[in-house]
Short mmCIF file of C-alpha atoms in Angstrom, two decimals:
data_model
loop_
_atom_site.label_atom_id
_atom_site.label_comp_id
_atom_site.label_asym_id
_atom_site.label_seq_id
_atom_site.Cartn_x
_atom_site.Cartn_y
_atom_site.Cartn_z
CA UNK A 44 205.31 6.65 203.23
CA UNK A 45 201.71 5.58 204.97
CA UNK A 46 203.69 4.22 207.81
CA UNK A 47 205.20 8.26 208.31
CA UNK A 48 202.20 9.70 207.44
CA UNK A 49 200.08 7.83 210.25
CA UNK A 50 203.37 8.74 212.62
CA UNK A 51 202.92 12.67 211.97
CA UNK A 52 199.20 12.42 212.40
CA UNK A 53 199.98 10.36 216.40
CA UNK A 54 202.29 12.88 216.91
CA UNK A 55 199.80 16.28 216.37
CA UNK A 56 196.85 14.07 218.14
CA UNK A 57 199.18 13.85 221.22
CA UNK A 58 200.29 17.43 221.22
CA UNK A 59 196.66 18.61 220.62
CA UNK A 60 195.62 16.72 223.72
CA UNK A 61 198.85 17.51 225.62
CA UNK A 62 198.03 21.27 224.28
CA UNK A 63 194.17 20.95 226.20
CA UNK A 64 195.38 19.06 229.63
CA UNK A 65 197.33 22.21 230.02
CA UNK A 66 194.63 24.32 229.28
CA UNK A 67 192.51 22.71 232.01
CA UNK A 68 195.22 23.27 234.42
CA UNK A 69 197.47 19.23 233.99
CA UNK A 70 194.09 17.15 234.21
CA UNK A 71 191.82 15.82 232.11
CA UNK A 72 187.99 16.95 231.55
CA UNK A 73 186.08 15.51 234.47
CA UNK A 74 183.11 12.61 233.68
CA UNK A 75 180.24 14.22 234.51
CA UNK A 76 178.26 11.50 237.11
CA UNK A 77 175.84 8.99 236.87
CA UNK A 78 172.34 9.49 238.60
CA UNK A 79 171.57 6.62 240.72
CA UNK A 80 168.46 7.49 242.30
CA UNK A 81 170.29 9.21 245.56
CA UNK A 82 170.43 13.00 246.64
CA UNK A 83 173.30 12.51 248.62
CA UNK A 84 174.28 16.41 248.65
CA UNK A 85 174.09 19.74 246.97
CA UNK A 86 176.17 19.07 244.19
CA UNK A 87 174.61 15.45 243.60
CA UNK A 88 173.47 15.17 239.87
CA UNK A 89 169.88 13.47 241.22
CA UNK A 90 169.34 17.28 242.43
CA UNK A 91 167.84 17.98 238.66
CA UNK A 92 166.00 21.15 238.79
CA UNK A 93 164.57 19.48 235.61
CA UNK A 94 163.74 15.95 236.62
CA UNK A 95 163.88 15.94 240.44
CA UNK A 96 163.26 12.59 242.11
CA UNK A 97 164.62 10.10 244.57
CA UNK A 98 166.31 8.96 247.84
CA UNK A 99 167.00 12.12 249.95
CA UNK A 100 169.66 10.89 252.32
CA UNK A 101 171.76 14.06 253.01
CA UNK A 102 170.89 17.43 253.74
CA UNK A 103 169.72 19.52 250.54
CA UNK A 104 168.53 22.54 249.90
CA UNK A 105 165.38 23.70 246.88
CA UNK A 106 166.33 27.18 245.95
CA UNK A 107 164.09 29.90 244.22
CA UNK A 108 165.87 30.73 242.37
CA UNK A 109 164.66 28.10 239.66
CA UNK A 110 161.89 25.95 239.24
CA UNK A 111 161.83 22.59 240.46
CA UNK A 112 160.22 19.94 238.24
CA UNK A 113 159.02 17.14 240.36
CA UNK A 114 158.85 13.89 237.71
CA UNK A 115 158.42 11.28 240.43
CA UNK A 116 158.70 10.28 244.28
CA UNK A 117 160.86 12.42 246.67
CA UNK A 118 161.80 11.05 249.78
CA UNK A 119 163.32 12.24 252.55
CA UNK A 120 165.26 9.31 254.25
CA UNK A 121 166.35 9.03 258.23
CA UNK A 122 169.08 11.67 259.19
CA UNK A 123 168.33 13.40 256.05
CA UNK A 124 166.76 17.22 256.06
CA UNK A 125 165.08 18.78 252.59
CA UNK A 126 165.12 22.86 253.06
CA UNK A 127 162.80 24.57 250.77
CA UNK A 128 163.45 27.95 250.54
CA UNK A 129 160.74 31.07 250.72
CA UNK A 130 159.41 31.73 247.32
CA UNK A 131 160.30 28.01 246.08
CA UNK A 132 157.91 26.78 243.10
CA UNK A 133 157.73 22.92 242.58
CA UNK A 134 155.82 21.80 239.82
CA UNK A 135 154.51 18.11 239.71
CA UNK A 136 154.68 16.35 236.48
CA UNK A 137 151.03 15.10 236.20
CA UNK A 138 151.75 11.40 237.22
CA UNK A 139 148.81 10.60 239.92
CA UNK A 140 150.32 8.34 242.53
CA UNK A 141 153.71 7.85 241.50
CA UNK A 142 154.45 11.62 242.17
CA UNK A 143 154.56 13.39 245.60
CA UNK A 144 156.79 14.16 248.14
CA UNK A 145 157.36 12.54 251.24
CA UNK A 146 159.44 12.60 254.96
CA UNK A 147 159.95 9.17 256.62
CA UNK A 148 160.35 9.18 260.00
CA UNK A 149 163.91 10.84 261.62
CA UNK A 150 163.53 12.52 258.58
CA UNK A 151 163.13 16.23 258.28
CA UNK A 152 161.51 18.92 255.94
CA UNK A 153 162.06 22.72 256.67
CA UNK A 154 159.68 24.41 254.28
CA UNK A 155 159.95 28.05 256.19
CA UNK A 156 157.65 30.42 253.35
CA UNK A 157 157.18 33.59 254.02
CA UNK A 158 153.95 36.24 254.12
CA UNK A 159 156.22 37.69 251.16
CA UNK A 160 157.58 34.49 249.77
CA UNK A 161 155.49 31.47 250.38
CA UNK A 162 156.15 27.86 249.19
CA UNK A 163 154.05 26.58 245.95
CA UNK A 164 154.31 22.96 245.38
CA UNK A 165 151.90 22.34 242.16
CA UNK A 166 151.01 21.13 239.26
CA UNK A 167 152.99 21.54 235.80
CA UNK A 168 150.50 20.27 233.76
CA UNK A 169 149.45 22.62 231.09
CA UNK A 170 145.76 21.87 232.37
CA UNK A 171 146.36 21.21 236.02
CA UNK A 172 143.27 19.32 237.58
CA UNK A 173 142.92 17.59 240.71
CA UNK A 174 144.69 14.71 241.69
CA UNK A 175 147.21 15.36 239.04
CA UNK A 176 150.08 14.40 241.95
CA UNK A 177 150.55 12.76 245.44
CA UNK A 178 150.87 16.34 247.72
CA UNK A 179 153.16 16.17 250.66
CA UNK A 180 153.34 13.71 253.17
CA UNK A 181 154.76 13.64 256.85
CA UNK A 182 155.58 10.72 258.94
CA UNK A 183 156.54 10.45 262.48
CA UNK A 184 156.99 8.91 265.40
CA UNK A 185 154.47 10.38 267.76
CA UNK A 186 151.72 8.29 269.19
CA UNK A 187 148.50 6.19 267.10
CA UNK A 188 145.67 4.14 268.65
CA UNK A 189 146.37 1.27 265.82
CA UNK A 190 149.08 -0.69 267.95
CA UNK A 191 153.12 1.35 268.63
CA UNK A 192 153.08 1.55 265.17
CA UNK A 193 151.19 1.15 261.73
CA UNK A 194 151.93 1.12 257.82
CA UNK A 195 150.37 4.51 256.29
CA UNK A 196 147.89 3.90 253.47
CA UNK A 197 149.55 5.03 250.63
CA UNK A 198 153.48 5.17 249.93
CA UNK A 199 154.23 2.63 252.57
CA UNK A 200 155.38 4.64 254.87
CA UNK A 201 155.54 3.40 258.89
CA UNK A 202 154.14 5.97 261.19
CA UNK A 203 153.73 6.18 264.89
CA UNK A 204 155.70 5.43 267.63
CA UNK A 205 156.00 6.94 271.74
CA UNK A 206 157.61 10.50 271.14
CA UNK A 207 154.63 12.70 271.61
CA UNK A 208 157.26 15.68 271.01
CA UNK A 209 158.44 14.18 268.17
CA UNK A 210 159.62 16.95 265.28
CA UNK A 211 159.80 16.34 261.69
CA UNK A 212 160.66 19.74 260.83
CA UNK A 213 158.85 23.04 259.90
CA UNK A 214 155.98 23.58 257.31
CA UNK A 215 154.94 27.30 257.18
CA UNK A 216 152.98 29.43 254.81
CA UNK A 217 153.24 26.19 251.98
CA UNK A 218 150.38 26.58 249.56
CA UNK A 219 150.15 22.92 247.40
CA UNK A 220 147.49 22.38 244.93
CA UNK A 221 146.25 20.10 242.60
CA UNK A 222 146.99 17.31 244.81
CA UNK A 223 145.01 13.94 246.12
CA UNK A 224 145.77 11.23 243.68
CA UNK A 225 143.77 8.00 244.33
CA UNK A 226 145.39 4.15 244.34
CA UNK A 227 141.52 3.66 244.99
CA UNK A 228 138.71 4.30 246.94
CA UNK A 229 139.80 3.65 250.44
CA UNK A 230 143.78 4.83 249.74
CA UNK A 231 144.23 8.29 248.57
CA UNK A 232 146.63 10.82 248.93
CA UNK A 233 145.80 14.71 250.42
CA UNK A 234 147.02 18.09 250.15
CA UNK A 235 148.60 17.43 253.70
CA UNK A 236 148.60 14.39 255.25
CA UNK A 237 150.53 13.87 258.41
CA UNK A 238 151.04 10.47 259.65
CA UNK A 239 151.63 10.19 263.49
CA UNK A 240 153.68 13.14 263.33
CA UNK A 241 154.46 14.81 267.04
CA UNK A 242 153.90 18.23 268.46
CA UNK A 243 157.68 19.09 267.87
CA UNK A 244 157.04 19.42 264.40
CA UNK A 245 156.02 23.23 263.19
CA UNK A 246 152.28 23.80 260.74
CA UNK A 247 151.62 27.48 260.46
CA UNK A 248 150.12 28.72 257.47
CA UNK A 249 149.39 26.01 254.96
CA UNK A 250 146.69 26.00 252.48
CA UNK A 251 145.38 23.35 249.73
CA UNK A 252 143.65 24.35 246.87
CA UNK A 253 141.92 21.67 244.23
CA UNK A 254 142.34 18.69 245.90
CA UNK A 255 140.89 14.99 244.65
CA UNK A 256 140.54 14.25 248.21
CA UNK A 257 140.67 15.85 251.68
CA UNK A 258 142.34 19.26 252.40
CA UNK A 259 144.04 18.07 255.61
CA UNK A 260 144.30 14.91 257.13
CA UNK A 261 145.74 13.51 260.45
CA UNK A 262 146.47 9.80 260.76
CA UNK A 263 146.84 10.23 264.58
CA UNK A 264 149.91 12.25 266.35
CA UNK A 265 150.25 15.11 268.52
CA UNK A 266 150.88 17.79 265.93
CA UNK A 267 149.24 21.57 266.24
CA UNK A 268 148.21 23.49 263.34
CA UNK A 269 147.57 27.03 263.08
CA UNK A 270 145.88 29.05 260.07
CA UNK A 271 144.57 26.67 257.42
CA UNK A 272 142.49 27.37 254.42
CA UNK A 273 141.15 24.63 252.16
CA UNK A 274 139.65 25.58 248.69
CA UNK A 275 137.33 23.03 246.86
CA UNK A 276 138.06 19.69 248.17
CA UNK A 277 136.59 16.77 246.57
CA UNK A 278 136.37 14.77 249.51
CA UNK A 279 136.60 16.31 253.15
CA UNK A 280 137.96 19.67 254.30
CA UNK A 281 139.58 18.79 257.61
CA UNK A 282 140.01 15.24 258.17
CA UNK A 283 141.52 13.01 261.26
CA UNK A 284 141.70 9.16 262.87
CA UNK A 285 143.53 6.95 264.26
CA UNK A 286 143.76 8.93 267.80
CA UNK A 287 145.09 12.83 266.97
CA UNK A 288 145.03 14.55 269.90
CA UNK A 289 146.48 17.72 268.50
CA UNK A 290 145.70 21.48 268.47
CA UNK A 291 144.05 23.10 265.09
CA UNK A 292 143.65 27.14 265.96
CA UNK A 293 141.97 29.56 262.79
CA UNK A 294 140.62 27.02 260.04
CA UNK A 295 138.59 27.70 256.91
CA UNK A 296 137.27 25.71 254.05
CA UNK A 297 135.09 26.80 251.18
CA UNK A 298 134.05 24.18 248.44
CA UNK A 299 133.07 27.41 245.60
CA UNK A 300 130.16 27.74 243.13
CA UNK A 301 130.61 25.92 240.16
CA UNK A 302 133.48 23.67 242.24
CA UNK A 303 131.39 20.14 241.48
CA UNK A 304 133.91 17.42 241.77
CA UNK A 305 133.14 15.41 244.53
CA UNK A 306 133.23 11.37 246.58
CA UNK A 307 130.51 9.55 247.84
CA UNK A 308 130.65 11.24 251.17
CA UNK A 309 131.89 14.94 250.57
CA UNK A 310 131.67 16.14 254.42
CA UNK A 311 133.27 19.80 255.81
CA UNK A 312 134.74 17.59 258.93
CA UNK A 313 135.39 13.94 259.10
CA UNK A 314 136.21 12.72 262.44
CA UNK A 315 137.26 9.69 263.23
CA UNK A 316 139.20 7.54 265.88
CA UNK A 317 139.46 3.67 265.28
CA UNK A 318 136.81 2.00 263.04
CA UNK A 319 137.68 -1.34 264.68
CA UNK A 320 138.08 -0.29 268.28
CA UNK A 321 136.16 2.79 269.29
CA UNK A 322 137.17 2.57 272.40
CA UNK A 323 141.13 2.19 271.32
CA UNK A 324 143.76 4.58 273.12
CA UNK A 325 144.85 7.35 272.44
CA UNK A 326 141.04 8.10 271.74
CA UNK A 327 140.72 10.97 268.90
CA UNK A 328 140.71 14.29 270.80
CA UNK A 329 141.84 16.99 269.19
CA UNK A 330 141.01 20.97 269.86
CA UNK A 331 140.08 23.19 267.43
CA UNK A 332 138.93 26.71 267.86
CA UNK A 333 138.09 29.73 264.89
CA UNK A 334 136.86 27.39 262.30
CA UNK A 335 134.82 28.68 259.32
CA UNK A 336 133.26 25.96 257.16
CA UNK A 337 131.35 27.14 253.74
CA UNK A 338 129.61 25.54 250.88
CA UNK A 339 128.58 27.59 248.27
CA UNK A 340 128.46 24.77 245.31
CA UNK A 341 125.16 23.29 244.04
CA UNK A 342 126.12 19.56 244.94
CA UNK A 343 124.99 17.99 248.41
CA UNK A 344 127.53 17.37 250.58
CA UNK A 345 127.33 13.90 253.16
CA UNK A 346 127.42 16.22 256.27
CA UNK A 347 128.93 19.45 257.18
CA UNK A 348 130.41 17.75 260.06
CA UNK A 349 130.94 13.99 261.07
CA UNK A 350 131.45 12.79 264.13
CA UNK A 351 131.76 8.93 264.39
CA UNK A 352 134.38 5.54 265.43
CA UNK A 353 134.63 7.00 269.09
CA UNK A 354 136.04 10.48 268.48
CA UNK A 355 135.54 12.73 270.70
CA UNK A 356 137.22 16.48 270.33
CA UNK A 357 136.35 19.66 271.09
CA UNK A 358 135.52 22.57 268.42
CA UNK A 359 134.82 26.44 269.54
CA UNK A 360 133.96 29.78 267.72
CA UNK A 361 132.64 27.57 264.73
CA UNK A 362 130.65 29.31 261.85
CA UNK A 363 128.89 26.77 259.15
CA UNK A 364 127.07 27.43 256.69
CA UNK A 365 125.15 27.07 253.76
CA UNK A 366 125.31 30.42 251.50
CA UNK A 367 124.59 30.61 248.07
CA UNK A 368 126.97 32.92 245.58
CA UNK A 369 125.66 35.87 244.21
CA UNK A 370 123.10 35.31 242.03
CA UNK A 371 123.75 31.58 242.53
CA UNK A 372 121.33 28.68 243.98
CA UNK A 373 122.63 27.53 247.10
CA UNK A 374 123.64 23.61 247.64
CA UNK A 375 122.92 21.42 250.32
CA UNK A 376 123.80 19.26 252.72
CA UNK A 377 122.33 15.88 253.96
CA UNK A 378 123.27 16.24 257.25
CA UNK A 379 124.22 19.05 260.04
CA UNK A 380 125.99 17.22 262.40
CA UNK A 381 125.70 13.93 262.20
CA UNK A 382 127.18 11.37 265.23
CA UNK A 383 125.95 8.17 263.85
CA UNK A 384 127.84 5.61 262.00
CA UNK A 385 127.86 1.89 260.99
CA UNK A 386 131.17 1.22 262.51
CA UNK A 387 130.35 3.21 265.67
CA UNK A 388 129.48 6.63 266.62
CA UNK A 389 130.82 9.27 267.46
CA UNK A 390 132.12 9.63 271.68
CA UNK A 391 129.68 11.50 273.86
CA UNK A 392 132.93 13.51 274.88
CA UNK A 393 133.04 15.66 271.85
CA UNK A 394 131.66 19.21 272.14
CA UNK A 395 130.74 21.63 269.71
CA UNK A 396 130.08 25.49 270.28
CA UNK A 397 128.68 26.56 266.56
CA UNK A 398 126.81 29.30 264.95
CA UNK A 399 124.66 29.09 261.86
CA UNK A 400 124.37 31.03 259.04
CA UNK A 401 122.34 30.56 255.46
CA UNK A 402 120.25 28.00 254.27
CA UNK A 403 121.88 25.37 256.91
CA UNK A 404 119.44 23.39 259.15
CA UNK A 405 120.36 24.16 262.64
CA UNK A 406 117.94 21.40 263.89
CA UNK A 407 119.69 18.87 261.85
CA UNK A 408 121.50 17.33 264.15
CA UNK A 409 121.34 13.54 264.68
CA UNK A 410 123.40 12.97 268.55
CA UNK A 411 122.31 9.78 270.16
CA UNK A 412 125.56 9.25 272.41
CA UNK A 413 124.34 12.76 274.29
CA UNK A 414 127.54 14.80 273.20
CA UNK A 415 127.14 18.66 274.21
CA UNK A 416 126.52 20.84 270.91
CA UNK A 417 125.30 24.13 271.66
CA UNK A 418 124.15 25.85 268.71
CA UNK A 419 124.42 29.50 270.00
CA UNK A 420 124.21 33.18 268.10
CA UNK A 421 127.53 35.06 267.03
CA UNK A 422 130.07 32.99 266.40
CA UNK A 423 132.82 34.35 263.94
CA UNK A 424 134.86 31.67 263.11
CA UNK A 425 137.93 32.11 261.35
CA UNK A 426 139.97 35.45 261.50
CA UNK A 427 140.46 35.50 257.14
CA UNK A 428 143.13 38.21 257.78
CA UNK A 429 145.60 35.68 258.91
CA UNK A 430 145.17 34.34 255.10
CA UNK A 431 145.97 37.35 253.20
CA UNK A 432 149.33 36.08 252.42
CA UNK A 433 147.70 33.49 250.29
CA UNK A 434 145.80 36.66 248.03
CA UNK A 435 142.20 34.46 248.19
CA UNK A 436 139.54 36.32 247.91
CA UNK A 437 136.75 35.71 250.54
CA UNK A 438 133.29 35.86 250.02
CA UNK A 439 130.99 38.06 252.43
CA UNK A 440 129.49 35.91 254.82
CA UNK A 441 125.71 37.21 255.76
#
């Protein structure tokens, strides 16, 4: 009788499951996959709204209509293109250098925001603070003055190369914050760093709020930039070496009252070309026009701009200044302009046109090599209307 009984009970399993497979059309339920660390394609399971991290290495696409949690490094491999689309919000789990997003070179990112719909990429941290994640990083294969090519500081990443035109994609109106985790003092990550990436490649509209280091930063390249704003970072505003020779047209940075985080050597503009070789080729020589640079916090900052390691550049329409918040004290700065360095100064090349305004020293200006700065009277800098996209409020310059 228990042999029958355990025949009946085979015999309704079997139906039960023959029942199902028909309900499912003849097959049986599908095995959901494995992650393996890949983003192969759309439908790949790596593509976790939830837990998004790995290997880009086909073409994939960030939609808004979700938001993406960002628990660790993305990487966009050769041949591979990451499309973010407008009104995208990526949230960084708060995990300092092992979190960030990055696009080797032959790799591409098109982050196309809108005025309407920009791109966030952020913190998720309940308490975001700077340097909570890595911020996004470019590499490509346009021309550096450290050899053909060079290993970036952080991530690894090999940058550089001979295609001055070089494209890795589009970045426009892409706000990140929170960004600029440190390995340590002499290899940190940015809001935007771009590592020998070519003029081919697209930078409209990008701003960085609450970094832990610079705003922007240039590791060399060919790569133009229009409309930047940087809000309160702790190192440098607008940063550059290793031979960028690239446009930068309508910049502003503003470190804010009561914004006190800061290095060793805070500075508005660091410019540099090659510590080791100041004479090294392609010498740093970028132009940038419309800048506006503005400290309003009660710490000293190294220099409102620095000049050194054989750059030379050119910078026109620049207001700097000095201007305290309402009601506020105003902070300082140890230096103006300031050429000079221990590894070499700056070229006698570089230009500046600049106005003044506040409680800046406009005799502060220490320019040995005999580079032309003309410190003249009505300047105005950056045109803030281009920024209203980003809904910062600016301060009243007087």
């Amino acid at each position: 009788m228990k042999k029958t009984r355990i025949f009946l009970m085979s015999l309704a399993v079997t139906a039960l499951l023959a029942s199902c497979s028909k309900d499912n059309g003849g097959t049986t339920p599908p095995v959901a996959a494995e992650k393996d660390g890949q983003i192969t394609g759309q439908d790949d399971p790596d593509l976790d709204p939830t837990d998004l991290k790995g290997d880009v290495t086909g073409n994939v696409t960030l939609t808004a209509d979700q938001t993406w949690a960002l628990s660790g490094s993305l990487t966009v491999k050769p041949g591979a293109t990451l499309t973010i689309e407008p009104g995208t919000r990526v949230e960084a789990q708060a995990g300092g250098t092992n979190v960030f997003i990055a696009i080797e070179q032959d790799g591409k990112i098109n982050a196309s925001g809108t005025a309407s719909n920009p791109i966030t990429l952020t913190s998720g941290a309940s308490n975001p603070r700077p340097g909570d994640w890595g911020g996004l990083i470019v590499a490509g294969r346009a021309p550096i003055n450290l050899g053909e090519t060079a290993t970036a500081e952080v991530v690894g990443l090999t940058y550089g190369g001979t295609v001055s035109d070089d494209s890795s994609g589009t970045i426009k109106y892409v706000i990140v914050e929170y960004s600029g985790a440190r390995i340590n003092g002499e290899q940190e990550f940015n809001g935007f760093t771009f590592y020998g990436v070519g003029s081919g490649t697209v930078v409209e509209n990008i701003a960085a709020y609450n970094g832990d280091d610079d705003g922007v930063e240039f590791f060399g390249g060919t790569v133009n930039a229009t409309n930047i704003l940087i809000v309160n970072a702790k190192d440098d505003m607008f940063d550059w070496t290793d031979g960028w020779t690239g446009t930068a047209t309508n910049l502003y940075g503003i470190r804010e009252y009561g914004y006190n985080d800061v290095t060793s050597d805070p500075r508005g503009i660091e410019a540099d070309s090659n510590a080791d070789n100041n004479d090294a080729t392609p010498r740093a020589n970028p132009t940038i026009s419309d800048i506006t640079l503005l400290h309003q916090s009660t710490v000293e900052l190294s220099d409102m701009i620095k000049i050194r390691r054989g750059s030379a550049g050119t910078i026109t329409n620049a207001l700097i200044g000095i201007q305290a918040a309402s009601g506020q004290s105003a902070g300082t700065a140890a230096d103006f302009i300031d050429l000079t360095d221990s590894a070499g100064p700056g070229s006698p090349l570089f230009t500046i046109d600049v106005s003044v305004f506040g409680v800046l020293d406009a005799t502060d200006i220490k320019n040995d090599v005999g580079a032309t700065i003309n410190v003249v009277a009505d300047n105005t800098g950056a045109d803030v209307t281009a920024f209203a996209w980003t809904g910062y409020t600016f301060p009243t310059i007087n």
